[in-house]
Short mmCIF file of C-alpha atoms in Angstrom, two decimals:
data_model
loop_
_atom_site.label_atom_id
_atom_site.label_comp_id
_atom_site.label_asym_id
_atom_site.label_seq_id
_atom_site.Cartn_x
_atom_site.Cartn_y
_atom_site.Cartn_z
CA MET A 1 -5.73 -72.93 -21.22
CA ALA A 2 -7.78 -75.36 -24.03
CA SER A 3 -10.11 -76.27 -21.66
CA ARG A 4 -10.99 -72.84 -20.26
CA ILE A 5 -11.59 -71.54 -24.22
CA LEU A 6 -13.78 -74.59 -24.66
CA LEU A 7 -16.07 -73.98 -21.42
CA ALA A 8 -16.17 -70.45 -22.30
CA LEU A 9 -17.74 -71.40 -25.11
CA LEU A 10 -19.78 -73.50 -23.84
CA LEU A 11 -20.77 -70.58 -21.04
CA PHE A 12 -21.49 -68.35 -23.61
CA LEU A 13 -23.97 -70.96 -25.74
CA LEU A 14 -25.87 -71.55 -22.57
CA CYS A 15 -25.81 -67.61 -22.08
CA SER A 16 -24.39 -67.51 -18.69
CA ARG A 17 -22.23 -64.40 -16.78
CA GLY A 18 -18.96 -64.58 -15.24
CA GLY A 19 -15.60 -64.78 -16.02
CA SER A 20 -12.70 -62.42 -15.06
CA GLY A 21 -9.33 -61.09 -15.94
CA ALA A 22 -7.55 -59.97 -19.37
CA ALA A 23 -7.13 -56.67 -21.52
CA THR A 24 -8.41 -53.75 -21.22
CA TRP A 25 -9.09 -51.83 -25.03
CA GLY A 26 -10.31 -48.80 -25.65
CA ARG A 27 -12.66 -48.33 -28.65
CA ARG A 28 -9.97 -47.85 -31.03
CA GLY A 29 -8.63 -50.57 -29.81
CA MET A 30 -5.92 -48.96 -27.66
CA ARG A 31 -5.34 -49.30 -23.86
CA VAL A 32 -7.16 -47.02 -21.70
CA PRO A 33 -6.13 -46.57 -18.14
CA GLU A 34 -7.58 -46.66 -15.44
CA ARG A 35 -8.67 -43.12 -13.55
CA PRO A 36 -9.85 -42.03 -10.55
CA GLY A 37 -12.29 -41.38 -9.73
CA ASP A 38 -13.78 -41.99 -13.46
CA HIS A 39 -16.94 -44.00 -12.95
CA SER A 40 -18.41 -44.74 -16.14
CA ASN A 41 -14.80 -46.73 -16.78
CA SER A 42 -16.44 -48.56 -13.63
CA GLN A 43 -19.98 -48.60 -14.73
CA VAL A 44 -21.01 -51.66 -16.81
CA LYS A 45 -22.61 -51.14 -20.39
CA PHE A 46 -22.73 -54.58 -21.82
CA ASP A 47 -21.89 -57.50 -20.06
CA PHE A 48 -21.00 -60.18 -22.73
CA SER A 49 -19.49 -62.57 -20.39
CA PRO A 50 -17.17 -64.83 -21.19
CA PHE A 51 -15.96 -62.81 -23.75
CA LEU A 52 -15.59 -59.18 -22.91
CA ILE A 53 -17.87 -56.43 -21.03
CA GLU A 54 -17.89 -53.18 -22.55
CA TYR A 55 -17.67 -49.58 -20.20
CA LYS A 56 -19.70 -46.75 -19.92
CA SER A 57 -16.94 -44.61 -20.54
CA GLY A 58 -16.19 -47.01 -23.99
CA ARG A 59 -13.33 -49.26 -22.39
CA VAL A 60 -13.48 -52.22 -23.04
CA LYS A 61 -12.24 -55.80 -21.29
CA ARG A 62 -11.29 -58.64 -23.21
CA LEU A 63 -12.16 -61.99 -20.54
CA MET A 64 -9.95 -64.30 -22.80
CA GLY A 65 -8.59 -64.65 -26.55
CA THR A 66 -5.59 -62.49 -25.73
CA ASP A 67 -2.50 -64.20 -25.99
CA VAL A 68 -0.51 -64.74 -29.39
CA VAL A 69 2.32 -66.57 -30.31
CA ALA A 70 4.82 -65.87 -32.59
CA ALA A 71 4.87 -67.07 -36.40
CA SER A 72 7.14 -69.79 -36.23
CA ALA A 73 8.23 -73.36 -38.53
CA ASP A 74 6.67 -75.39 -36.57
CA ALA A 75 8.54 -78.98 -35.61
CA LEU A 76 5.73 -81.21 -35.01
CA THR A 77 4.06 -80.53 -38.46
CA GLY A 78 6.27 -79.24 -40.63
CA VAL A 79 4.53 -76.27 -41.43
CA THR A 80 6.23 -72.44 -41.66
CA SER A 81 4.29 -69.54 -40.88
CA ARG A 82 4.74 -65.79 -41.39
CA ASP A 83 2.39 -62.66 -41.10
CA VAL A 84 1.75 -60.48 -43.75
CA THR A 85 -0.13 -56.97 -43.23
CA VAL A 86 -3.47 -57.01 -45.78
CA ASP A 87 -4.52 -53.01 -45.29
CA PRO A 88 -2.09 -50.94 -43.70
CA ALA A 89 -5.42 -47.93 -43.38
CA THR A 90 -7.08 -50.51 -40.86
CA GLY A 91 -4.48 -52.59 -39.54
CA VAL A 92 -5.71 -56.35 -41.09
CA ALA A 93 -3.37 -58.66 -41.63
CA ALA A 94 -3.28 -62.16 -41.52
CA ARG A 95 -0.43 -65.21 -41.10
CA LEU A 96 0.12 -67.39 -44.03
CA TYR A 97 0.62 -71.16 -43.82
CA LEU A 98 3.29 -73.13 -45.91
CA PRO A 99 3.80 -76.28 -45.93
CA SER A 100 6.90 -78.61 -46.09
CA PHE A 101 6.82 -78.86 -49.84
CA ARG A 102 9.53 -81.83 -51.85
CA ALA A 103 7.27 -81.29 -55.29
CA THR A 104 7.03 -78.33 -57.43
CA ALA A 105 3.32 -78.67 -58.12
CA ARG A 106 0.84 -75.81 -56.68
CA VAL A 107 -1.55 -76.57 -54.32
CA PRO A 108 -4.47 -74.53 -53.14
CA VAL A 109 -5.22 -72.11 -51.54
CA LEU A 110 -7.21 -71.68 -48.46
CA LEU A 111 -8.44 -68.79 -46.87
CA TYR A 112 -9.75 -69.20 -43.00
CA PHE A 113 -11.80 -66.94 -40.65
CA HIS A 114 -11.25 -67.51 -36.77
CA GLY A 115 -14.15 -67.64 -34.38
CA GLY A 116 -14.90 -65.75 -31.54
CA ALA A 117 -18.41 -64.62 -31.57
CA PHE A 118 -16.72 -62.01 -33.45
CA VAL A 119 -15.75 -59.54 -30.63
CA VAL A 120 -12.38 -61.95 -29.41
CA GLU A 121 -9.59 -64.51 -30.72
CA SER A 122 -6.95 -63.43 -33.55
CA ALA A 123 -5.63 -65.17 -36.48
CA PHE A 124 -2.34 -65.16 -33.40
CA THR A 125 -4.06 -66.87 -30.53
CA PRO A 126 -2.02 -70.11 -29.76
CA ILE A 127 -5.34 -72.23 -30.13
CA TYR A 128 -5.41 -70.88 -33.48
CA HIS A 129 -2.08 -71.47 -34.49
CA ALA A 130 -2.47 -75.20 -33.71
CA TYR A 131 -5.43 -75.86 -35.99
CA LEU A 132 -3.88 -73.97 -38.92
CA ASN A 133 -0.71 -75.64 -38.65
CA THR A 134 -2.13 -78.70 -38.24
CA LEU A 135 -4.89 -78.37 -41.31
CA ALA A 136 -1.55 -77.08 -43.57
CA ALA A 137 -0.13 -80.39 -43.04
CA LYS A 138 -2.70 -82.64 -43.28
CA ALA A 139 -4.75 -80.49 -46.95
CA GLY A 140 -1.54 -79.70 -47.78
CA VAL A 141 -2.78 -75.88 -48.58
CA LEU A 142 -0.88 -73.00 -48.68
CA ALA A 143 -3.37 -71.26 -45.78
CA VAL A 144 -3.88 -67.49 -44.81
CA SER A 145 -5.85 -66.75 -41.65
CA VAL A 146 -7.15 -63.56 -41.30
CA ASN A 147 -7.20 -61.25 -38.46
CA TYR A 148 -10.00 -59.05 -39.15
CA ARG A 149 -11.20 -56.74 -36.67
CA LEU A 150 -13.49 -57.03 -33.73
CA ALA A 151 -16.80 -55.92 -32.46
CA PRO A 152 -17.73 -53.47 -30.49
CA GLU A 153 -14.94 -51.02 -31.50
CA HIS A 154 -15.66 -52.28 -34.88
CA PRO A 155 -18.85 -53.44 -35.27
CA LEU A 156 -20.22 -56.07 -37.89
CA PRO A 157 -20.09 -54.73 -41.08
CA ALA A 158 -16.25 -54.36 -40.42
CA ALA A 159 -14.83 -58.28 -39.92
CA TYR A 160 -16.94 -58.93 -43.92
CA ASP A 161 -15.72 -55.55 -45.82
CA ASP A 162 -11.77 -56.37 -43.79
CA SER A 163 -12.02 -60.31 -44.85
CA TRP A 164 -13.75 -59.31 -48.33
CA ALA A 165 -10.56 -57.05 -48.33
CA ALA A 166 -7.77 -60.15 -46.74
CA LEU A 167 -9.62 -61.97 -49.90
CA LYS A 168 -8.66 -59.18 -52.67
CA TRP A 169 -5.82 -59.27 -50.76
CA VAL A 170 -4.74 -62.75 -51.70
CA LEU A 171 -5.88 -62.66 -55.28
CA ALA A 172 -3.72 -59.72 -56.25
CA ASN A 173 -0.75 -60.99 -54.20
CA ALA A 174 -0.63 -64.76 -56.35
CA ALA A 175 1.19 -62.90 -59.53
CA PRO A 176 4.33 -63.27 -60.56
CA GLY A 177 7.04 -61.24 -58.94
CA THR A 178 3.95 -60.09 -55.31
CA ASP A 179 3.99 -62.54 -52.10
CA LYS A 180 7.14 -65.04 -52.15
CA TRP A 181 4.65 -67.45 -51.14
CA LEU A 182 1.47 -67.09 -53.06
CA SER A 183 2.54 -66.33 -56.58
CA ARG A 184 5.07 -69.61 -56.13
CA TYR A 185 3.23 -72.39 -54.60
CA GLY A 186 -0.46 -70.92 -54.72
CA ASP A 187 -2.88 -72.55 -57.58
CA LEU A 188 -6.26 -70.49 -57.98
CA SER A 189 -8.23 -72.65 -59.32
CA ARG A 190 -8.51 -74.04 -56.06
CA LEU A 191 -9.30 -71.58 -53.93
CA PHE A 192 -11.15 -72.73 -50.28
CA LEU A 193 -13.24 -70.57 -47.93
CA ALA A 194 -13.22 -71.98 -44.68
CA GLY A 195 -13.62 -70.70 -40.38
CA ASP A 196 -15.50 -71.97 -37.38
CA SER A 197 -18.48 -70.17 -35.49
CA ALA A 198 -17.97 -67.35 -36.42
CA GLY A 199 -15.52 -67.56 -39.14
CA GLY A 200 -18.12 -69.80 -40.23
CA ASN A 201 -20.65 -67.38 -40.95
CA ILE A 202 -18.22 -64.98 -42.76
CA ALA A 203 -17.41 -67.47 -44.88
CA HIS A 204 -20.39 -67.60 -45.90
CA ASN A 205 -21.09 -64.23 -46.74
CA LEU A 206 -17.94 -63.87 -48.60
CA ALA A 207 -18.66 -66.96 -50.67
CA LEU A 208 -22.19 -65.06 -51.63
CA ARG A 209 -20.77 -62.24 -52.53
CA ALA A 210 -18.46 -63.93 -54.18
CA GLY A 211 -20.93 -65.00 -56.62
CA GLU A 212 -22.44 -61.93 -56.71
CA GLN A 213 -19.37 -59.50 -58.25
CA GLY A 214 -16.88 -62.30 -58.76
CA LEU A 215 -13.19 -62.58 -58.47
CA ASP A 216 -10.05 -61.91 -60.20
CA GLY A 217 -7.23 -63.03 -62.04
CA GLY A 218 -8.74 -66.09 -62.98
CA ALA A 219 -9.47 -67.34 -59.49
CA ARG A 220 -12.05 -69.63 -58.91
CA LEU A 221 -13.93 -70.99 -56.22
CA LYS A 222 -14.11 -73.63 -55.47
CA GLY A 223 -15.41 -74.51 -51.57
CA VAL A 224 -16.00 -73.40 -49.10
CA ALA A 225 -16.43 -75.98 -45.06
CA LEU A 226 -18.23 -73.58 -42.68
CA LEU A 227 -17.12 -75.54 -38.99
CA ASP A 228 -20.35 -75.31 -36.91
CA PRO A 229 -20.78 -71.83 -38.32
CA TYR A 230 -22.98 -68.85 -36.04
CA PHE A 231 -25.74 -68.24 -37.72
CA GLN A 232 -29.44 -67.48 -35.69
CA GLY A 233 -32.85 -66.61 -35.89
CA ARG A 234 -35.97 -66.10 -34.17
CA SER A 235 -37.46 -69.39 -35.15
CA PRO A 236 -35.20 -71.95 -37.23
CA VAL A 237 -36.76 -74.47 -39.32
CA GLY A 238 -37.79 -77.58 -37.72
CA ALA A 239 -37.48 -75.57 -33.49
CA ASP A 240 -39.88 -73.79 -32.66
CA ALA A 241 -40.23 -74.33 -29.08
CA MET A 242 -35.91 -72.82 -28.75
CA ASP A 243 -36.01 -71.33 -25.67
CA PRO A 244 -36.97 -67.91 -26.00
CA ALA A 245 -34.65 -66.43 -23.42
CA TYR A 246 -32.18 -67.97 -25.28
CA LEU A 247 -33.82 -66.32 -28.53
CA GLN A 248 -33.69 -63.04 -26.47
CA SER A 249 -30.53 -63.27 -25.37
CA ALA A 250 -28.78 -64.56 -29.05
CA ALA A 251 -31.12 -61.24 -30.15
CA ARG A 252 -29.59 -58.60 -27.72
CA THR A 253 -26.15 -60.39 -28.40
CA TRP A 254 -25.95 -60.28 -32.18
CA SER A 255 -27.34 -56.15 -31.77
CA PHE A 256 -24.00 -56.16 -29.60
CA ILE A 257 -22.14 -57.15 -32.20
CA CYS A 258 -23.43 -55.00 -34.98
CA ALA A 259 -24.03 -52.04 -33.23
CA GLY A 260 -27.82 -52.68 -33.85
CA ARG A 261 -27.09 -52.23 -37.11
CA TYR A 262 -29.01 -55.02 -38.07
CA PRO A 263 -31.99 -57.46 -36.63
CA ILE A 264 -31.22 -61.15 -35.52
CA ASP A 265 -33.27 -62.11 -38.67
CA HIS A 266 -31.05 -60.27 -40.85
CA PRO A 267 -29.17 -62.56 -43.81
CA TYR A 268 -26.49 -61.35 -42.35
CA ALA A 269 -27.45 -64.05 -39.00
CA ASN A 270 -30.08 -65.49 -40.30
CA PRO A 271 -29.05 -67.57 -44.09
CA LEU A 272 -32.25 -68.41 -44.40
CA ALA A 273 -33.62 -64.59 -45.00
CA LEU A 274 -31.98 -65.46 -47.70
CA PRO A 275 -34.43 -66.23 -51.22
CA ALA A 276 -34.13 -68.99 -53.39
CA SER A 277 -32.20 -66.35 -56.20
CA SER A 278 -29.14 -65.41 -53.82
CA TRP A 279 -28.76 -69.29 -52.55
CA GLN A 280 -28.39 -69.76 -56.44
CA ARG A 281 -25.77 -67.62 -56.65
CA LEU A 282 -23.41 -68.32 -53.78
CA GLY A 283 -20.02 -68.16 -55.42
CA CYS A 284 -18.65 -71.87 -55.31
CA SER A 285 -19.03 -75.16 -56.60
CA ARG A 286 -18.86 -77.55 -52.67
CA VAL A 287 -20.11 -76.57 -49.27
CA LEU A 288 -19.48 -78.40 -45.96
CA VAL A 289 -21.41 -78.13 -43.51
CA THR A 290 -20.42 -79.08 -39.58
CA VAL A 291 -22.61 -79.96 -37.01
CA SER A 292 -21.75 -81.27 -33.00
CA GLU A 293 -24.61 -82.14 -31.72
CA GLN A 294 -24.98 -80.51 -28.45
CA ASP A 295 -24.28 -77.21 -29.84
CA ARG A 296 -27.10 -74.50 -29.69
CA LEU A 297 -26.92 -73.38 -33.02
CA SER A 298 -27.61 -77.01 -34.33
CA PRO A 299 -30.63 -76.33 -35.63
CA TRP A 300 -29.65 -73.30 -37.94
CA GLN A 301 -26.42 -75.20 -39.17
CA ARG A 302 -28.55 -78.45 -39.78
CA ALA A 303 -31.30 -76.13 -41.85
CA TYR A 304 -28.78 -74.22 -43.31
CA TYR A 305 -27.78 -77.48 -45.01
CA ALA A 306 -31.40 -78.44 -45.84
CA THR A 307 -32.07 -74.90 -47.29
CA LEU A 308 -29.32 -74.72 -49.55
CA ARG A 309 -29.60 -78.80 -51.23
CA SER A 310 -33.67 -77.43 -51.61
CA SER A 311 -32.63 -73.81 -53.11
CA GLY A 312 -31.99 -75.05 -56.48
CA TRP A 313 -27.97 -74.55 -56.46
CA PRO A 314 -26.61 -76.84 -58.25
CA GLY A 315 -23.66 -77.55 -56.56
CA GLN A 316 -22.74 -80.28 -53.88
CA ALA A 317 -23.51 -79.59 -50.14
CA GLU A 318 -22.03 -82.16 -47.73
CA LEU A 319 -23.40 -82.47 -44.13
CA TYR A 320 -21.12 -83.89 -40.97
CA GLN A 321 -22.49 -84.47 -37.44
CA THR A 322 -20.30 -85.03 -34.37
CA PRO A 323 -22.34 -86.48 -32.12
CA GLY A 324 -22.31 -86.19 -28.26
CA GLU A 325 -20.02 -82.50 -28.51
CA GLY A 326 -20.54 -79.35 -28.41
CA HIS A 327 -19.84 -76.11 -30.29
CA VAL A 328 -16.44 -76.12 -31.68
CA TYR A 329 -15.13 -78.94 -29.30
CA PHE A 330 -11.97 -79.36 -32.39
CA LEU A 331 -10.38 -76.79 -31.45
CA THR A 332 -9.74 -77.45 -28.04
CA LYS A 333 -9.26 -81.30 -28.67
CA LEU A 334 -7.48 -81.36 -31.56
CA SER A 335 -6.33 -85.14 -30.26
CA THR A 336 -9.37 -86.74 -29.66
CA PRO A 337 -10.29 -89.17 -32.52
CA GLN A 338 -13.74 -87.02 -32.82
CA ALA A 339 -11.36 -84.12 -33.94
CA GLN A 340 -9.43 -86.31 -35.75
CA ALA A 341 -12.50 -87.34 -37.80
CA GLU A 342 -13.64 -83.97 -38.45
CA MET A 343 -10.06 -83.12 -39.74
CA ALA A 344 -10.47 -86.11 -42.35
CA THR A 345 -13.66 -85.39 -43.89
CA LEU A 346 -12.37 -82.02 -43.81
CA VAL A 347 -8.96 -82.47 -45.63
CA ALA A 348 -10.40 -84.98 -48.10
CA PHE A 349 -13.50 -82.12 -48.47
CA ILE A 350 -10.91 -80.01 -50.05
CA ASN A 351 -8.64 -82.66 -52.09
CA ARG A 352 -11.14 -83.70 -53.44
CA ASN A 353 -11.52 -83.85 -57.69
#
């Protein structure tokens, strides 16, 4: 399963086509049965293999990232998880992860946003359940893994709005008499955002929003971890020779994700388009950016780090690079020395005073 997901991510970054199997969904996320003679139900509107295929009827067939596992007490890590509803109107939910404590002291709160090109995966898939169990145990944090709505049924900015709603839910439910874990164990003066790929993109955009609008309840966004973040544009700094075919494909897929609302050089996709004043308002004191050497997105990731450092933002930025690995390799190679070293860097980033 892990090798299949890694292969799918690599195939996407190489802009290849293909894939098979999995769930079929309608525009509102409901299963749509095949109807004899309904040719629009089989005519392809957009092929986003290896992630999904959208048909002219509006039917969406996801090719990966649809398996789910239940919340549980994890015997390997000692972490207990449970699911909550963030917004009944939209169906936005989250999975909370609580490590085994012996002390009564409060611990950092980490909001995590999964990857999957904004179109696949969830907070409940096996790959993210395993990753969050490990991260919560090693970092000693109360983690909140957000299950935001996916495109194309819910194009951007839905994922940003859902994730902001989850952040507001965390702030509201850390008060006494609300959520039993957040109110007892959560320390909102040590609040972190993190995410991989599309989730890293979300974490960055939420940090900007937090800097502009502020946070309630005395919360302090201490750090943001962008793990191989999904940033793109027409031409990143220092990468003018990027493959034109790849850049055109990236622009098409971004348009699909946001239903044509924003160009590929919109700051949602390409933070390099932001003015310096926006960078200076980034609402956290520390940022970690990870880059995998073989990631096609690495030029934008490195440019993000360089631009942040030169922007006049008063915080501390850290760049962590892994040689010889591809996009979000650490999700499917969690036990390898490279992934363990990256995990240790993330844990140290969270626990640093």
